[in-house]
Short mmCIF file of C-alpha atoms and ligand atoms in Angstrom, two decimals:
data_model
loop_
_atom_site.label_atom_id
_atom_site.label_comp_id
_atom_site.label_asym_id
_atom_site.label_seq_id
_atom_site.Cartn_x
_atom_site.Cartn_y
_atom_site.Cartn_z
CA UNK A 265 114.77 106.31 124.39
CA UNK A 266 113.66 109.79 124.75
CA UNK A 267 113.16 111.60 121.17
CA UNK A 268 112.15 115.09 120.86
CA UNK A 269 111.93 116.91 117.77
CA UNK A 270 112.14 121.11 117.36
CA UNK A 271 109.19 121.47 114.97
CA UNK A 272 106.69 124.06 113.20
CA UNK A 273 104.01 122.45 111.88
CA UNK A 274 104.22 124.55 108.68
CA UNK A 275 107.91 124.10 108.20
CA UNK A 276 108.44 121.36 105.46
CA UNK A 277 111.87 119.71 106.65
CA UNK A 278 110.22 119.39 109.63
CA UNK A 279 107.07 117.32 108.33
CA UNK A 280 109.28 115.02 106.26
CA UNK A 281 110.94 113.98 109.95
CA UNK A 282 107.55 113.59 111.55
CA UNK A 283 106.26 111.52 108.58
CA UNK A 284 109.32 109.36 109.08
CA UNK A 285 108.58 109.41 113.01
CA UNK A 286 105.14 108.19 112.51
CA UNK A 287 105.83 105.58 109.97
CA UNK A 288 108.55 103.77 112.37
CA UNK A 289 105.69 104.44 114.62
CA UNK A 290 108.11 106.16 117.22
CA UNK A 291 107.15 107.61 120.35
CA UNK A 292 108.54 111.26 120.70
CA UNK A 293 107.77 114.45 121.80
CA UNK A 294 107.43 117.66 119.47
CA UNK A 295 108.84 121.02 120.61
CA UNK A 296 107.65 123.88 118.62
CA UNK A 297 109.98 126.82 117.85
CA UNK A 298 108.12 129.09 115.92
CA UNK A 299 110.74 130.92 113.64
CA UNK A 300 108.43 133.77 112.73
CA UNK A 301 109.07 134.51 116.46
CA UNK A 302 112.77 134.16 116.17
CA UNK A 303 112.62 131.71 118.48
CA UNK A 304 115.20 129.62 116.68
CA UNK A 305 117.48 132.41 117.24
CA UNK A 306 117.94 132.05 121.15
CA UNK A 307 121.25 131.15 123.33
CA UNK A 308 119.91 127.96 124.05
CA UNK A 309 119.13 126.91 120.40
CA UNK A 310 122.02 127.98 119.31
CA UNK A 311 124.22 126.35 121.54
CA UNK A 312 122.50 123.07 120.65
CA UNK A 313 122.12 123.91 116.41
CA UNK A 314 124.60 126.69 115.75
CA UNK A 315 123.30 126.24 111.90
CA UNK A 316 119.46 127.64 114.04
CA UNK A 317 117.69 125.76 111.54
CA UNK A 318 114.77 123.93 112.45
CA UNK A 319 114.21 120.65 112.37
CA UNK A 320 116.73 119.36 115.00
CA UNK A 321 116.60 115.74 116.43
CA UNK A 322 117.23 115.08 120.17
CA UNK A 323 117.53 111.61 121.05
CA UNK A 324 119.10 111.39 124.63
CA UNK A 325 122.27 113.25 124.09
CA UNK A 326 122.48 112.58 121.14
CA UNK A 327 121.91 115.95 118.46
CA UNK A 328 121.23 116.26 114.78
CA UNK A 329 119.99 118.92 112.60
CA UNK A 330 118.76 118.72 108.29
CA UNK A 331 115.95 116.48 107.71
CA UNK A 332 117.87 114.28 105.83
CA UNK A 333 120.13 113.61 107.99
CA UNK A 334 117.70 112.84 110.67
CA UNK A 335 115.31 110.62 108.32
CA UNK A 336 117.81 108.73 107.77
CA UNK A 337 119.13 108.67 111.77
CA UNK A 338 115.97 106.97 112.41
CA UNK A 339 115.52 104.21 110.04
CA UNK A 340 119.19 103.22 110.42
CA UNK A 341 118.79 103.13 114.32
CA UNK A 342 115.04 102.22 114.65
CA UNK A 343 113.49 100.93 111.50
CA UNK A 344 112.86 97.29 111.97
CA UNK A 345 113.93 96.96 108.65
CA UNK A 346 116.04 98.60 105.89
CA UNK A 347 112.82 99.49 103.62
CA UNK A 348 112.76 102.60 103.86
CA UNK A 349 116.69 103.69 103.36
CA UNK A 350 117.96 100.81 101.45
CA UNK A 351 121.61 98.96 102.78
CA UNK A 352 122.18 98.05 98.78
CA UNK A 353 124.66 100.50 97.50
CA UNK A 354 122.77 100.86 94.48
CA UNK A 355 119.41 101.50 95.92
CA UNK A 356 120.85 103.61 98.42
CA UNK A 357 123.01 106.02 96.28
CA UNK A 358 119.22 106.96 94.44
CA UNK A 359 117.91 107.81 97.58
CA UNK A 360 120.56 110.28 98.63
CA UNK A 361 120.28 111.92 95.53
CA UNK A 362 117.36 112.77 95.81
CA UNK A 363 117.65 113.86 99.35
CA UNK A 364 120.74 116.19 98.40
CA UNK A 365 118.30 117.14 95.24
CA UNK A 366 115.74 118.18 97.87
CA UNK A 367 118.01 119.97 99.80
CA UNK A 368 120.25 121.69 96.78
CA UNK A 369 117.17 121.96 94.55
CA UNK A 370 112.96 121.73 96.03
CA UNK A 371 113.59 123.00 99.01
CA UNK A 372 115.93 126.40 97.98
CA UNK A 373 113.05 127.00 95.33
CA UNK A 374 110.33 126.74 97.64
CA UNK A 375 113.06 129.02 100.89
CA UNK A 376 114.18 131.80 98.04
CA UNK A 377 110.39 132.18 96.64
CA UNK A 378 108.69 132.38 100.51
CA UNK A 379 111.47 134.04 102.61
CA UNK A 380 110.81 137.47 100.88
CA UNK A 381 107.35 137.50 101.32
CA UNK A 382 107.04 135.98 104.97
CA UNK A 383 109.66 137.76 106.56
CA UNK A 384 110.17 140.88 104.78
CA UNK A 385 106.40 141.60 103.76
CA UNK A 386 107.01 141.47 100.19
CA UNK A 387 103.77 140.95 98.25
CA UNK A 388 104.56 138.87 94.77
CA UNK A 389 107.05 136.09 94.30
CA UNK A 390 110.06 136.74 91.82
CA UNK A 391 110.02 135.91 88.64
CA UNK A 392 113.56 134.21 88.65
CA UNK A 393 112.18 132.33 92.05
CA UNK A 394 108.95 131.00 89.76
CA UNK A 395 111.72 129.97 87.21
CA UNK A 396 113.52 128.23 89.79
CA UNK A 397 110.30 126.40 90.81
CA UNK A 398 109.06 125.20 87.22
CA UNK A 399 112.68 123.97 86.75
CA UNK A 400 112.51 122.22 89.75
CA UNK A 401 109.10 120.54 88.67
CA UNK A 402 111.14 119.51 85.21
CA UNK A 403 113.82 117.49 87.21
CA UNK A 404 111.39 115.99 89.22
CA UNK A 405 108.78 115.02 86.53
CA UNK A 406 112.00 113.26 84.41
CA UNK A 407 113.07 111.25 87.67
CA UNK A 408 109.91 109.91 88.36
CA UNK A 409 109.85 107.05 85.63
CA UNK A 410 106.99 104.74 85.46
CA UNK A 411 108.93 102.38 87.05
CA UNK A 412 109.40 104.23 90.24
CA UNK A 413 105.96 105.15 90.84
CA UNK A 414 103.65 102.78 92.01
CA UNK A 415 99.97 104.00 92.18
CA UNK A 416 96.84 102.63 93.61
CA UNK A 417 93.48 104.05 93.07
CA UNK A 418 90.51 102.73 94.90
CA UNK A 419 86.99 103.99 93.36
CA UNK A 420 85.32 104.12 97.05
CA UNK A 421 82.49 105.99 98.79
CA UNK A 422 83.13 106.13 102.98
CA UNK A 423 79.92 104.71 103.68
CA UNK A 424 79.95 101.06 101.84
CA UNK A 425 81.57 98.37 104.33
CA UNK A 426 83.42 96.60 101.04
CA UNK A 427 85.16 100.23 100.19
CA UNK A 428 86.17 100.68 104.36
CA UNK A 429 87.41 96.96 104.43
CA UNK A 430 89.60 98.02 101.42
CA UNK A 431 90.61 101.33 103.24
CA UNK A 432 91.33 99.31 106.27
CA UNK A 433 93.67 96.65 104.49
CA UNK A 434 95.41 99.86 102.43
CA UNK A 435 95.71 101.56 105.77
CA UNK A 436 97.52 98.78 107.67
CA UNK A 437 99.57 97.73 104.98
CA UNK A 438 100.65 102.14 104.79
CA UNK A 439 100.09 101.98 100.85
CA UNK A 440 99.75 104.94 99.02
CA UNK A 441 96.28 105.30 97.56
CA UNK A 442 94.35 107.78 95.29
CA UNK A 443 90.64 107.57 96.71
CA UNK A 444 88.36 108.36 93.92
CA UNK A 445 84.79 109.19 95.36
CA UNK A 446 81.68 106.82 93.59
CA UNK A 447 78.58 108.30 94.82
CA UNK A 448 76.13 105.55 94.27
CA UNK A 449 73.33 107.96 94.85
CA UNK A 450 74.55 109.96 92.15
CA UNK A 451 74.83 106.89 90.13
CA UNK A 452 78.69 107.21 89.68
CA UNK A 453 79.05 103.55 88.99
CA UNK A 454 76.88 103.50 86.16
CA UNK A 455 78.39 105.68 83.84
CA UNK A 456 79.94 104.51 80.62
CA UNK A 457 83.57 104.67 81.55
CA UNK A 458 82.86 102.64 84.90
CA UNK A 459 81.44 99.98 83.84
CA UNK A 460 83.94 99.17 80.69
CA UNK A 461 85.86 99.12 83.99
CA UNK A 462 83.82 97.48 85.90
CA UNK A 463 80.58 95.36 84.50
CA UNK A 464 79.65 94.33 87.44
CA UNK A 465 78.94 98.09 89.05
CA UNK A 466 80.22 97.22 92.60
CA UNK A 467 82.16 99.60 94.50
CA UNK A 468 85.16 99.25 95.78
CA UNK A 469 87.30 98.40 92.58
CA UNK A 470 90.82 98.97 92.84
CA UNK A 471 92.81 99.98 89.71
CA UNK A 472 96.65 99.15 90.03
CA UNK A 473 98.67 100.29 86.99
CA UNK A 474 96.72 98.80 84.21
CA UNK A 475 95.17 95.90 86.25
CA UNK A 476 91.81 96.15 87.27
CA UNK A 477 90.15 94.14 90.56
CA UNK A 478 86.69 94.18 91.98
CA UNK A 479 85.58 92.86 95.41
CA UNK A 480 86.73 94.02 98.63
CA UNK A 481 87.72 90.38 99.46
CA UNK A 482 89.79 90.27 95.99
CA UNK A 483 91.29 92.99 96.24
CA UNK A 484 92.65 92.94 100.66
CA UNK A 485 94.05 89.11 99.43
CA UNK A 486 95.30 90.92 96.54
CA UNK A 487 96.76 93.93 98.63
CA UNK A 488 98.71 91.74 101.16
CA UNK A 489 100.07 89.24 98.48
CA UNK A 490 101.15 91.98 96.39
CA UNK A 491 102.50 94.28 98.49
CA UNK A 492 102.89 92.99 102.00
CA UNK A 493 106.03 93.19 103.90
CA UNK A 494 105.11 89.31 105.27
CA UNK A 495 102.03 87.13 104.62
CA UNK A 496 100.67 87.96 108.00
CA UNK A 497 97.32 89.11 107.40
CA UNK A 498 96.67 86.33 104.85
CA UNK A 499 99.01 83.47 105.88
CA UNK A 500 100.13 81.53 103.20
CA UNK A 501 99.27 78.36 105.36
CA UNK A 502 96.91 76.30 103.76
CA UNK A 503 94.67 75.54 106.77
CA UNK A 504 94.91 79.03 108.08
CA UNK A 505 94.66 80.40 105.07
CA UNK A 506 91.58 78.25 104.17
CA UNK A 507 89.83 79.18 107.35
CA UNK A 508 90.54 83.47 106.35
CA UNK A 509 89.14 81.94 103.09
CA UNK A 510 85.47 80.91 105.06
CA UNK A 511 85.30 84.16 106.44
CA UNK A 512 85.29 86.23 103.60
CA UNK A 513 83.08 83.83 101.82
CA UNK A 514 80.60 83.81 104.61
CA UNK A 515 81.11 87.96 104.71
CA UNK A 516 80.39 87.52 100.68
CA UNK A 517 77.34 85.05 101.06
CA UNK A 518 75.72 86.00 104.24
CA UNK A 519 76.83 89.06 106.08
CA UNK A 520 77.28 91.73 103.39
CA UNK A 521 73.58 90.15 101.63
CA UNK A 522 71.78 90.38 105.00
CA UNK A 523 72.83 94.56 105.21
CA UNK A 524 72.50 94.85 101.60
CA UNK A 525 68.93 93.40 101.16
CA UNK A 526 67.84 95.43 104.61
CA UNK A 527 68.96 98.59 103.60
CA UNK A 528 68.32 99.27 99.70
CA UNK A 529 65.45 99.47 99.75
CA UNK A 530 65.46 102.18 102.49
CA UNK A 531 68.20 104.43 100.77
CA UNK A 532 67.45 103.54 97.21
CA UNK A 533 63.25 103.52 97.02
CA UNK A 534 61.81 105.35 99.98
CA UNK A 535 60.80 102.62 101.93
CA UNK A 536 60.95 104.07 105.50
CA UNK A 537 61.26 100.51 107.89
CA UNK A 538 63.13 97.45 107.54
CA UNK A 539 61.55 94.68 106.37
CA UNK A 540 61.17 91.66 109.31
CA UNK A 541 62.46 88.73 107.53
CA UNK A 542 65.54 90.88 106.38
CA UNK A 543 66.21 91.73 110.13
CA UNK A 544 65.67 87.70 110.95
CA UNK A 545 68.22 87.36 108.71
CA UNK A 546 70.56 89.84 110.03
CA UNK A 547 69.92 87.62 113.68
CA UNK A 548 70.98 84.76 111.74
CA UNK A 549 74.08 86.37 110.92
CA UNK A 550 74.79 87.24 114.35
CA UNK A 551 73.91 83.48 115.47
CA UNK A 552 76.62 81.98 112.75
CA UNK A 553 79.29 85.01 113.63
CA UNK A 554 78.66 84.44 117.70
CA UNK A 555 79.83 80.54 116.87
CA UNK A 556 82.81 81.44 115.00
CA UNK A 557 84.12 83.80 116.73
CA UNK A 558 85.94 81.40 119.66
CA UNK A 559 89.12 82.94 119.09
CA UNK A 560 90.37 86.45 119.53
CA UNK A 561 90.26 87.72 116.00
CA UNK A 562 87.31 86.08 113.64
CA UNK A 563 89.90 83.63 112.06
CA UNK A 564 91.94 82.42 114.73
CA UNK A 565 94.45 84.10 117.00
CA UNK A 566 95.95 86.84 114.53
CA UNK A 567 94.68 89.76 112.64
CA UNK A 568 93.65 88.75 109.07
CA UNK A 569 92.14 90.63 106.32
CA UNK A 570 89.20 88.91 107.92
CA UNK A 571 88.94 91.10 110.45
CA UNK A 572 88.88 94.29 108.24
CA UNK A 573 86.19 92.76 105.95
CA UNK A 574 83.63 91.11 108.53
CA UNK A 575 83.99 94.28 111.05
CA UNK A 576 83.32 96.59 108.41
CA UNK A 577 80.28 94.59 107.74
CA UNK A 578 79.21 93.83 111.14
CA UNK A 579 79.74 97.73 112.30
CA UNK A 580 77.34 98.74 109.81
CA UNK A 581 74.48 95.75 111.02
CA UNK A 582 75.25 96.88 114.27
CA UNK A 583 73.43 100.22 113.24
CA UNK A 584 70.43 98.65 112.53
CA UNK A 585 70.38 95.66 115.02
CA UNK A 586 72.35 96.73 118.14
CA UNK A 587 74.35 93.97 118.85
CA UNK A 588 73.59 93.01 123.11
CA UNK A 589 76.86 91.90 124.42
CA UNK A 590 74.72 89.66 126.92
CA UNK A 591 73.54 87.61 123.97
CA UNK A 592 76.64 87.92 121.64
CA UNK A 593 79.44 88.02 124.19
CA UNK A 594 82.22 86.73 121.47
CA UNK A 595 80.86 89.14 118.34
CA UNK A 596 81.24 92.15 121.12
CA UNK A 597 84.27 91.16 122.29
CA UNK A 598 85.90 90.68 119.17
CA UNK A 599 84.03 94.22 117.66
CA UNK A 600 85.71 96.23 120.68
CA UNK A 601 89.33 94.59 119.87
CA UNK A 602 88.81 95.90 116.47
CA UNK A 603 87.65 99.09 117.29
CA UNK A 604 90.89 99.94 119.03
CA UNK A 605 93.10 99.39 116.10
CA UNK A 606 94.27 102.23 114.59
CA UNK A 607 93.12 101.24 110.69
CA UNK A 608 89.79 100.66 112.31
CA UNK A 609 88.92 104.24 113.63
CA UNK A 610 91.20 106.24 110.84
CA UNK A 611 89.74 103.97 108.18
CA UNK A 612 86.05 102.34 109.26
CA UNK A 613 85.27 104.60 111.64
CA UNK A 614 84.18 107.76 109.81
CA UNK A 615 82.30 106.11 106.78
CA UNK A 616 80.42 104.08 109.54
CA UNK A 617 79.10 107.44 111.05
CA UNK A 618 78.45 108.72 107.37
CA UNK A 619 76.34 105.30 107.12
CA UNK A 620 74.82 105.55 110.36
CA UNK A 621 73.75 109.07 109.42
CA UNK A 622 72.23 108.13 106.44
CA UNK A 623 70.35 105.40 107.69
CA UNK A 624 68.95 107.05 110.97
CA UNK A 625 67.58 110.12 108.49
CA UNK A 626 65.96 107.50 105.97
CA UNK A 627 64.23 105.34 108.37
CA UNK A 628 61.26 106.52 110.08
N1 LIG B 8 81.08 91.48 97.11
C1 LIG B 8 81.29 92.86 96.74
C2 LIG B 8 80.06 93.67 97.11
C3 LIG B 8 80.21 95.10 96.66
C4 LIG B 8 78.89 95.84 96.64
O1 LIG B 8 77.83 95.25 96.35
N2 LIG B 8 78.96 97.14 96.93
C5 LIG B 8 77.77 97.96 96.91
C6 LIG B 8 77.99 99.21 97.78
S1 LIG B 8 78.22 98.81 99.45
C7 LIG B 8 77.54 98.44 95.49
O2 LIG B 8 78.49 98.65 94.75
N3 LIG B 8 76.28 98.61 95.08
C8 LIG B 8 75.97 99.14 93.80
C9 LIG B 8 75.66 98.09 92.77
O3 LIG B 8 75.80 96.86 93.04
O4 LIG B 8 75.24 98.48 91.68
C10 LIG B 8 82.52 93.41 97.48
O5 LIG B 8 82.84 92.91 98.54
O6 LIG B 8 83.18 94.30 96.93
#
């Protein structure tokens, strides 16, 4: 299967497709035809999408032009499931109104208001085209019942492991997610309004609707039970699950503790060195974690929410105790299998640095 899509970047048909590409995780190849160019307007492109809009969807021989119609191309012929373009009449008829709203409605409010002025080098939208927009916003605002909305909001600050095992699990699982920065430095979590929320003034807490979690380790069980397509990251198997169930206690009681006591005092009160018994008892950690880990992932032989919590954790000790691969041959093994998934690097990855950095300037 050879996909390639005829793309600009700044077109928004054309990010709808790749959105849809990505999600199905599809491997294709972009072409860009840059239209202020005119480059849609060629003998070739018009022999292959006499309509010379851009997007247009190759797949073999196969040609199809309008976003819509090529969304829904791909999930029909390579979404693993029907999720994302429902098979149930009902469901289904929804979604194609509001595709053909997009394409009778957003998207001629958004064309009529921006052709003028990137093409012919007028300077101020029209009136009637503004109209046109803040009718288009009315529609949209009345179709968008409670109901249909579902909206996640994580209170989070990149550098704490909890928040990035959170961001990992939300990642994976492709929910949508409002990230609401709590600086702890800035004392974010102990204003009035956060702590009716949350009396306990940890970060992450994850606000769903009008529930209200806290814990990282509540709230990646609650993630996958709630909204996970199977139970895979938190099997619903008592002894597996009961074994995910150690490891997040054990990231609770003695992982998360053994960073936490080592570094508060360095980022909260000036002290400029660890103290030695907290770094015996990051070793410790290490000592239990090397023993466990027997298996590829740290509960067994699948990715678990495990994974996301411990690593985040572990990551972050590994900044202050570098973890030797000659002595810990199972914790680096299994830290290098997580740093190639993707939720790892988009979601641990660049709070990790932030914590690194943060550390390495306090210490001294
Ligand atoms: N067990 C909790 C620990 C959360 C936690 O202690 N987070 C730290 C930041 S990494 C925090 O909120 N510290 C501020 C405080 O406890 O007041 C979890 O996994 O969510």
């Amino acid at each position: 299967m050879v996909l390639t899509l005829y793309n600009l970047d700044a077109s928004p048909p054309c990010r709808a497709c790749q959105m849809v590409l990505e999600y199905l995780k599809l491997p294709f190849n972009y072409v860009t035809v840059n239209t202020l160019n005119k480059e849609q307007l060629t003998e070739e492109y018009i022999k292959m999408n006499p309509q010379h809009t851009i997007p247009t969807l190759v797949d073999d021989d196969f040609v199809v032009w309008d976003s819509h119609a090529i969304v829904v191309y791909l999930v029909t012929k390579y979404g693993k499931d029907d999720a994302l373009y429902s098979s149930d009449p009902k469901k289904r008829a929804l979604i194609d109104q509001r595709l053909h709203f997009d394409t009778g409605v957003l998207f001629p409010a958004l064309r009529d208001t921006l052709v003028p002025i990137v093409y012919f080098g007028e300077k101020q939208s029209k009136p009637e085209n503004l109209e046109k927009i803040v009718s288009a916003y009315d529609f949209t605002e009345k179709f968008l019942t409670k109901a249909s909305i579902m909206v996640l909001s994580l209170y989070n600050l990149d550098a704490s492991p909890p928040c990035r095992a959170c961001q990992m699990a939300l990642g994976y699982l492709n929910l949508p997610v409002k990230y609401i920065t709590t600086d702890l430095l800035k004392k974010d979590h102990h204003t009035e309004e956060y702590l009716k929320m949350n009396p306990q003034h940890t970060i992450p807490t994850l606000v769903d609707d009008d529930f209200v979690v806290w814990d990282s380790h509540a709230i990646v069980t609650y993630l996958v039970t709630k909204y996970g397509k199977d139970d895979s990251l938190y099997p619903t198997d008592a002894k597996k699950r009961a074994i995910i169930d150690q490891r997040l206690h054990f990231d609770t009681g003695i992982l998360f503790p053994a960073l936490r006591y080592t570094v508060a005092p360095i980022f909260f009160f000036g002290e400029k060195q660890p103290k030695p018994e907290n770094l015996e008892k990051i070793k410790s950690a290490y000592e239990f974690t090397e023993k466990f880990l027997t298996k590829p992932w740290i509960a067994g032989d699948e990715l678990t929410v495990a994974d996301f919590c411990c690593s985040a954790t572990i990551s972050s000790l590994n900044t202050i105790i570098p973890i030797d691969a000659g002595i810990y041959p199972n914790i680096s093994g299994w830290l290098k299998r997580c740093s190639e998934l993707d939720a790892y690097k988009k979601y641990n990855l660049p709070g990790l640095n932030d914590f690194k950095s943060l550390y390495e300037s306090r210490v001294g």
